[in-house]
mmCIF file of C-alpha atoms in Angstrom:
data_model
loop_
_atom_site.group_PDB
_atom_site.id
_atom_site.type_symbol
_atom_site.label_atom_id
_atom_site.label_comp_id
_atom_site.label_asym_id
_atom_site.label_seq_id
_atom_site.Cartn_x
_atom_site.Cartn_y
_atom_site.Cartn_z
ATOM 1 C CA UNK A 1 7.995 -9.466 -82.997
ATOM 2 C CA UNK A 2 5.128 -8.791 -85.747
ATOM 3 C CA UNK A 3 2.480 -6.716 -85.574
ATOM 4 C CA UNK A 4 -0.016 -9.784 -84.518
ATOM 5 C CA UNK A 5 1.952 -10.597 -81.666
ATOM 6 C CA UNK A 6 2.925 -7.344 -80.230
ATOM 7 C CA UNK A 7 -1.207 -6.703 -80.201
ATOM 8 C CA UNK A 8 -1.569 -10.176 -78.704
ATOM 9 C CA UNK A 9 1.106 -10.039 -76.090
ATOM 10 C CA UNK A 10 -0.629 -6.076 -75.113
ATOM 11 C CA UNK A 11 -3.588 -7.762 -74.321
ATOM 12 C CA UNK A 12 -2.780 -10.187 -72.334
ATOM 13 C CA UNK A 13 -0.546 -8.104 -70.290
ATOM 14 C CA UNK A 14 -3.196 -5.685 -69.901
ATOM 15 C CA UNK A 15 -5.449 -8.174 -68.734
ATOM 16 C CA UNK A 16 -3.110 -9.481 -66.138
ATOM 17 C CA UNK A 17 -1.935 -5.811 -64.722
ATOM 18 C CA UNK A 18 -6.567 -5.422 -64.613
ATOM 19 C CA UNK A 19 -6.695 -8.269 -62.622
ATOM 20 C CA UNK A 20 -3.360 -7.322 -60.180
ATOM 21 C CA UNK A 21 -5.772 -3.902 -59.271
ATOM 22 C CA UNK A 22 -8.337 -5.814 -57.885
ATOM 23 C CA UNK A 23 -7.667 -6.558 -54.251
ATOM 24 C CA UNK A 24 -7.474 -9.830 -53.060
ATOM 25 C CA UNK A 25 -5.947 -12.139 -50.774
ATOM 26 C CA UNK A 26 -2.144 -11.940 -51.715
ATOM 27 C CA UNK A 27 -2.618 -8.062 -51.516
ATOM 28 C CA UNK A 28 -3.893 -8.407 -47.726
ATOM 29 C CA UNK A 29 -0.807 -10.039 -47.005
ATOM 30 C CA UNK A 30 1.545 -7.993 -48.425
ATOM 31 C CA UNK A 31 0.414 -4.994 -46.875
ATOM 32 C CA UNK A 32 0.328 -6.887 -43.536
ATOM 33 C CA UNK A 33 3.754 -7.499 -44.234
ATOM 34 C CA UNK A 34 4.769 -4.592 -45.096
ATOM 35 C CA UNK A 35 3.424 -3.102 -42.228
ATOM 36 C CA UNK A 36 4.469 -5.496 -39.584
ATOM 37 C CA UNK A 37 8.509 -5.713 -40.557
ATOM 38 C CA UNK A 38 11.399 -5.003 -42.187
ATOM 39 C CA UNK A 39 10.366 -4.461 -45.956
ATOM 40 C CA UNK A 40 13.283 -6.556 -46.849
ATOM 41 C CA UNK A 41 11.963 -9.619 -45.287
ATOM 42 C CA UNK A 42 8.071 -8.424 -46.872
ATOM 43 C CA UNK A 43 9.954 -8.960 -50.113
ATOM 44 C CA UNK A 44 9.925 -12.621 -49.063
ATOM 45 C CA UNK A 45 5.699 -12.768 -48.987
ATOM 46 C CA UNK A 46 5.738 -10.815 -52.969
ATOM 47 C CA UNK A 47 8.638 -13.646 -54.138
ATOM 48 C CA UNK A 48 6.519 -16.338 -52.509
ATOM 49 C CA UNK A 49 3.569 -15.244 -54.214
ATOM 50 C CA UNK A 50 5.305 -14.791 -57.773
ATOM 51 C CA UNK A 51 6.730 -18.008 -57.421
ATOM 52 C CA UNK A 52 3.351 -19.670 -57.012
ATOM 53 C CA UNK A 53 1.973 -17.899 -60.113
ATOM 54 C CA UNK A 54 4.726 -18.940 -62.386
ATOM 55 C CA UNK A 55 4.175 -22.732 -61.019
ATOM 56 C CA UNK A 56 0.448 -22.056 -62.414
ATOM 57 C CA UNK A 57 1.772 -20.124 -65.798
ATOM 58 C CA UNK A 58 4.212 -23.028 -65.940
ATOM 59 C CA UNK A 59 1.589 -25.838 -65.904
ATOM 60 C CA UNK A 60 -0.724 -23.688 -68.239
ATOM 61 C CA UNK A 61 2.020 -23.537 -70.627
ATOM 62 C CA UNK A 62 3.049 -27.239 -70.917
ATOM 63 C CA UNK A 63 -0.567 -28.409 -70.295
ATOM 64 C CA UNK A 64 -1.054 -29.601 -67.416
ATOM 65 C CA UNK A 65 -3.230 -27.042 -66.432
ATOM 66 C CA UNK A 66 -6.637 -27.715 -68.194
ATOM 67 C CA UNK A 67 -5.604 -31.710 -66.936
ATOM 68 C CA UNK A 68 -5.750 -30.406 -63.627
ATOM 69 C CA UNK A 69 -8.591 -27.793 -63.712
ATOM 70 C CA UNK A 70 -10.708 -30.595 -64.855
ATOM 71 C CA UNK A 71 -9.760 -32.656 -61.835
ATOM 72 C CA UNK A 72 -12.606 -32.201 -59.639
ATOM 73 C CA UNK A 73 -11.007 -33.898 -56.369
ATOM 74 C CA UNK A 74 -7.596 -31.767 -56.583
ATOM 75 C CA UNK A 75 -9.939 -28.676 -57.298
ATOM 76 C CA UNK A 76 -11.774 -29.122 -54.289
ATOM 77 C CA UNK A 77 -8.862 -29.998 -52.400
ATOM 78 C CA UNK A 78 -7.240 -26.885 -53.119
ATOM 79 C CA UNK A 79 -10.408 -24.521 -52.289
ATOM 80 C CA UNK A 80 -10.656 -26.376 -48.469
ATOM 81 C CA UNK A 81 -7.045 -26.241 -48.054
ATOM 82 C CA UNK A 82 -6.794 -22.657 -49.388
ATOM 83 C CA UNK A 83 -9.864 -21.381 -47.227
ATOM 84 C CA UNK A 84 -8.368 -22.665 -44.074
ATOM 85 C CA UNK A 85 -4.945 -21.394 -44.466
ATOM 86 C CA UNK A 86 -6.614 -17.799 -45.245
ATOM 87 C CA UNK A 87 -8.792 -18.586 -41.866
ATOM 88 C CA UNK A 88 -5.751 -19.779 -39.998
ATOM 89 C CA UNK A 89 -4.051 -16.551 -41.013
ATOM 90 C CA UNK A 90 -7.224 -14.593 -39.947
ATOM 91 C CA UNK A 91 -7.624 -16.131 -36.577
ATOM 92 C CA UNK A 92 -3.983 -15.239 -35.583
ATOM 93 C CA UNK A 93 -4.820 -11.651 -36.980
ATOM 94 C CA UNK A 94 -7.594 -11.415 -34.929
ATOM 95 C CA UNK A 95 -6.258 -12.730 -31.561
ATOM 96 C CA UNK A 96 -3.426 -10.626 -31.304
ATOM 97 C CA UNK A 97 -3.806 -8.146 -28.156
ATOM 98 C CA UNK A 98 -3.307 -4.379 -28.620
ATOM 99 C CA UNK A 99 -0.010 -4.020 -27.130
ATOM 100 C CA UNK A 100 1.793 -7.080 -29.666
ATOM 101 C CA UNK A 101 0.951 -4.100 -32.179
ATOM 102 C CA UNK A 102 3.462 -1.900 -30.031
ATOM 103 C CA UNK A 103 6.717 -3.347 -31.841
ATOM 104 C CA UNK A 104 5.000 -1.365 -35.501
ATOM 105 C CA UNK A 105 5.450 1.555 -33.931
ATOM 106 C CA UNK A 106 9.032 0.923 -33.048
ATOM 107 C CA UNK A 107 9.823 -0.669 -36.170
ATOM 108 C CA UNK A 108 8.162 2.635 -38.284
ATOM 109 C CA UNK A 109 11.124 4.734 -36.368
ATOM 110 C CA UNK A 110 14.007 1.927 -36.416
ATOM 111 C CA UNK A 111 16.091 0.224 -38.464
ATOM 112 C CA UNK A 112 14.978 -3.770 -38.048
ATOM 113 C CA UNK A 113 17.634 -6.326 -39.227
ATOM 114 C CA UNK A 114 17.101 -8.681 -42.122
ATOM 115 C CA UNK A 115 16.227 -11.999 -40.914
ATOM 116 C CA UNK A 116 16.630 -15.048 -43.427
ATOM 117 C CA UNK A 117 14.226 -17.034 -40.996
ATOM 118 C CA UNK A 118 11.375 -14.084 -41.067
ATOM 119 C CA UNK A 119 12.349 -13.978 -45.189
ATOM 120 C CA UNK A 120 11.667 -17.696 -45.556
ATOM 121 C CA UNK A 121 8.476 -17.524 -43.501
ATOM 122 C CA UNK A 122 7.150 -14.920 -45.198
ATOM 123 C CA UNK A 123 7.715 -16.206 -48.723
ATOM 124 C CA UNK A 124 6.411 -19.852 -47.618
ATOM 125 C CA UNK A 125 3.184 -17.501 -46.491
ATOM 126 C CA UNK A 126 3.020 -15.898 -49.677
ATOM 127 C CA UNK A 127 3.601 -19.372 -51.878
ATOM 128 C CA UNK A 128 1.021 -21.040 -50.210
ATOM 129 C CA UNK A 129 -1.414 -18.152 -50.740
ATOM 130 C CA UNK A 130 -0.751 -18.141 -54.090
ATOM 131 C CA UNK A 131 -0.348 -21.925 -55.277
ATOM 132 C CA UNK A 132 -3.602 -22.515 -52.707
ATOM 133 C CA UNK A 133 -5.949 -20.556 -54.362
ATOM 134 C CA UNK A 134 -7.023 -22.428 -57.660
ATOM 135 C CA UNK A 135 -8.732 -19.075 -59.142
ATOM 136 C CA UNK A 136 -5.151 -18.410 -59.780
ATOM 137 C CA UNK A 137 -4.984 -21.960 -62.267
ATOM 138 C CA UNK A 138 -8.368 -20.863 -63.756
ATOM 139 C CA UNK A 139 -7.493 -17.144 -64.293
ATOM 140 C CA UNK A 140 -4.183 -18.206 -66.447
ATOM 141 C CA UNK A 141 -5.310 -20.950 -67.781
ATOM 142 C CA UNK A 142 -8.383 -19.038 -69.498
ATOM 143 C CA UNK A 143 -5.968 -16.229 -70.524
ATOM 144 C CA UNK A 144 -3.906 -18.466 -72.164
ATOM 145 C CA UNK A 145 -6.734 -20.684 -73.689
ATOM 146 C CA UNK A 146 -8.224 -17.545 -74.947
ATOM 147 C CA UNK A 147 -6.041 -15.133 -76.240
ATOM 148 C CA UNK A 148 -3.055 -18.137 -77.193
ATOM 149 C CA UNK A 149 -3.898 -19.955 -80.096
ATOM 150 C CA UNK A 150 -1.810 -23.092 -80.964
ATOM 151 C CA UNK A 151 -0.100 -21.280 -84.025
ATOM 152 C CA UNK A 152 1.578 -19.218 -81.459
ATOM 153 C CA UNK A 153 5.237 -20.765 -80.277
ATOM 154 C CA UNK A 154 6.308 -21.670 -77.254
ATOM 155 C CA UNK A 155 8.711 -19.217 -77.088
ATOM 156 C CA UNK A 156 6.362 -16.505 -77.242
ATOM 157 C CA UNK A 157 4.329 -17.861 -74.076
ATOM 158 C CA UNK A 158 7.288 -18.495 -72.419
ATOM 159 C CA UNK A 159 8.395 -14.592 -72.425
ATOM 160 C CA UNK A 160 4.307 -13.506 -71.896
ATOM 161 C CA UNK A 161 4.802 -15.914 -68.830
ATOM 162 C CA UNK A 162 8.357 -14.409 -67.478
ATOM 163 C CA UNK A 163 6.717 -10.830 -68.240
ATOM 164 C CA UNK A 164 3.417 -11.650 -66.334
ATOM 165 C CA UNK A 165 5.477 -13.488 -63.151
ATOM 166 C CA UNK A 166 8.229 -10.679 -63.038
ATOM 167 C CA UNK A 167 5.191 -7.979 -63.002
ATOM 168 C CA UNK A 168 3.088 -9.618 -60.089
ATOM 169 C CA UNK A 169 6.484 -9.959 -58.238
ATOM 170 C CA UNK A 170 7.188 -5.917 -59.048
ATOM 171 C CA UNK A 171 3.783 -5.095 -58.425
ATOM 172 C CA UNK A 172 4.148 -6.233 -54.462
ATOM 173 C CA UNK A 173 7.413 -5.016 -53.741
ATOM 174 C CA UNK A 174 6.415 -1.238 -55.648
ATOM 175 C CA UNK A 175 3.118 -1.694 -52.656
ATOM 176 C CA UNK A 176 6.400 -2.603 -50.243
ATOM 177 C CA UNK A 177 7.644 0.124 -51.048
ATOM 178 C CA UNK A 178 5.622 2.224 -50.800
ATOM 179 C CA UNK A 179 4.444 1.430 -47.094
ATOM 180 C CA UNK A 180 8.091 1.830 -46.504
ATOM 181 C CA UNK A 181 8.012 5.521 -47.117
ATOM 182 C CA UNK A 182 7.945 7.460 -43.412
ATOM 183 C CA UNK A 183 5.091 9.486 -44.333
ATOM 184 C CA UNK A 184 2.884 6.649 -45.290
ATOM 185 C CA UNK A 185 3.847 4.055 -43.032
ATOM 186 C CA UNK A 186 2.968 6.938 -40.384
ATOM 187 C CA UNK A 187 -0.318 7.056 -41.015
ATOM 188 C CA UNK A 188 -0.695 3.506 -41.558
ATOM 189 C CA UNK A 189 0.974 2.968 -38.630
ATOM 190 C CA UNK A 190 -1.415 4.780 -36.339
ATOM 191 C CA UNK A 191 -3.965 2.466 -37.025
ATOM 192 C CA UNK A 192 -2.236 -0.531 -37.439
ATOM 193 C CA UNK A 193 -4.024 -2.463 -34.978
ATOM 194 C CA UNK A 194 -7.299 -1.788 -36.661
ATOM 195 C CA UNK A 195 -5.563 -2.130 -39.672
ATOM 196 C CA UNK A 196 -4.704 -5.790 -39.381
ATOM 197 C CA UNK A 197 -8.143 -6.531 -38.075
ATOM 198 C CA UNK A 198 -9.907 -5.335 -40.652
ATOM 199 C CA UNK A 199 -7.330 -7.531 -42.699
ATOM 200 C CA UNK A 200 -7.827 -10.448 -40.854
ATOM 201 C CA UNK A 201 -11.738 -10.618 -41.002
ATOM 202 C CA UNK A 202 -11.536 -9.950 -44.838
ATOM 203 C CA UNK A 203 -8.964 -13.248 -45.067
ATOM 204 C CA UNK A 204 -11.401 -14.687 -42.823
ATOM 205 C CA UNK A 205 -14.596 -14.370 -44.408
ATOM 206 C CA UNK A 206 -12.767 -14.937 -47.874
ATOM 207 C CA UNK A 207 -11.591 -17.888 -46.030
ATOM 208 C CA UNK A 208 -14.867 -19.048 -45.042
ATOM 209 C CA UNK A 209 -16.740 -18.447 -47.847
ATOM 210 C CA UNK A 210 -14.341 -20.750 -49.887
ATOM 211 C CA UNK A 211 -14.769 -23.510 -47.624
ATOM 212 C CA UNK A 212 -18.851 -22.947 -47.677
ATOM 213 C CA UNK A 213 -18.875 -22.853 -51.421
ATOM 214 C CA UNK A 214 -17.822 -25.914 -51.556
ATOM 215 C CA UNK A 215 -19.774 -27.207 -48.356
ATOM 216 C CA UNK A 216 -22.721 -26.245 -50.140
ATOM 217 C CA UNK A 217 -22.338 -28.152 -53.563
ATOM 218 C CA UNK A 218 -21.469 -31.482 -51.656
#
């Protein structure tokens, strides 16, 4: 790899790891997740959510991306669907008594079997967080458009696009990970009710303010 591409493929991946710090939806639910279960099945919600993002660095690479971003219907589509499932998510969040927040506690002290079932939920939770949120599309396909000129081979983007889906993927299980650790998932523990609350009204106003974004410009 030359000089010009090592300093190209270092910015891009710095870009990408900047944007993974700032909390958004797909970090609520992972640290619900984590919280809530066994970490191995929480691994399911940070593989659903990679997956998603190399669909969108897959479309950006071949294309179809800037087709699609330019599609105002599927754009809007996306936003309404991807604002309800975050409210969905929220209203079940915020409905759930105090004492359905008594099986964390046990759970924090026990060892909880791996369930394929709760694995394939969660990863269907975390793809459709990720593939329903088109800043996702946008936010590759103007990394790509900007730092990838044409000159640059395929090959190249293909590894930048392996590199960026296999860090987003790390990136949630490290925060999996880390909530698994006793002392942590102690204190988090505690206050998990309020925890997941707090959670749910962020998903829910995110939610919300997707859908009336795009209420508003009807």
């Amino acid at each position: 790899m030359d000089i010009s591409l090592l300093s190209i493929f270092i910015s891009v991946a710095l870009a990408h790891f900047l944007a993974l710090l700032s909390p958004g939806p797909d970090f609520v639910l992972v640290v619900k997740s984590a919280l809530k279960g066994n970490q191995k099945n929480a691994i399911g919600v940070a593989l659903g959510i990679a997956i998603a993002n190399a669909v969108y660095i897959g479309l950006c690479l071949i294309g179809v991306g800037a087709i699609l971003s330019t599609s105002v219907g599927l754009m809007i589509a996306l936003k309404v669907i991807g604002g309800l499932f975050l409210m969905y998510i929220a209203f079940h969040a915020l409905k759930a008594p105090k004492s359905a927040y008594n099986n964390v506690v046990i759970a924090a002290h026990s060892s909880v079997a791996f369930s394929f079932t709760c694995f394939c939920k969660e990863f269907a939770t975390g793809f459709l967080s990720g593939i329903l949120n088109p800043k996702n599309l946008l936010f590759y396909l103007s990394l790509f458009t900007v730092a990838l000129t044409p000159e640059v081979s395929i090959t190249f983007k293909m590894i930048l696009g392996v590199w960026m889906t296999l860090i987003v993927f790390i990136w949630d299980v490290a925060i999996i990970y880390m909530l698994s650790k006793q002392r942590v998932r102690e204190k988090f523990v505690k206050a998990s009710y309020f925890i997941d609350k707090v959670t749910g009204a962020v998903l829910g106003v995110i939610g919300f303010n997707i859908v009336k974004s795009v209420w508003s410009k009807q």
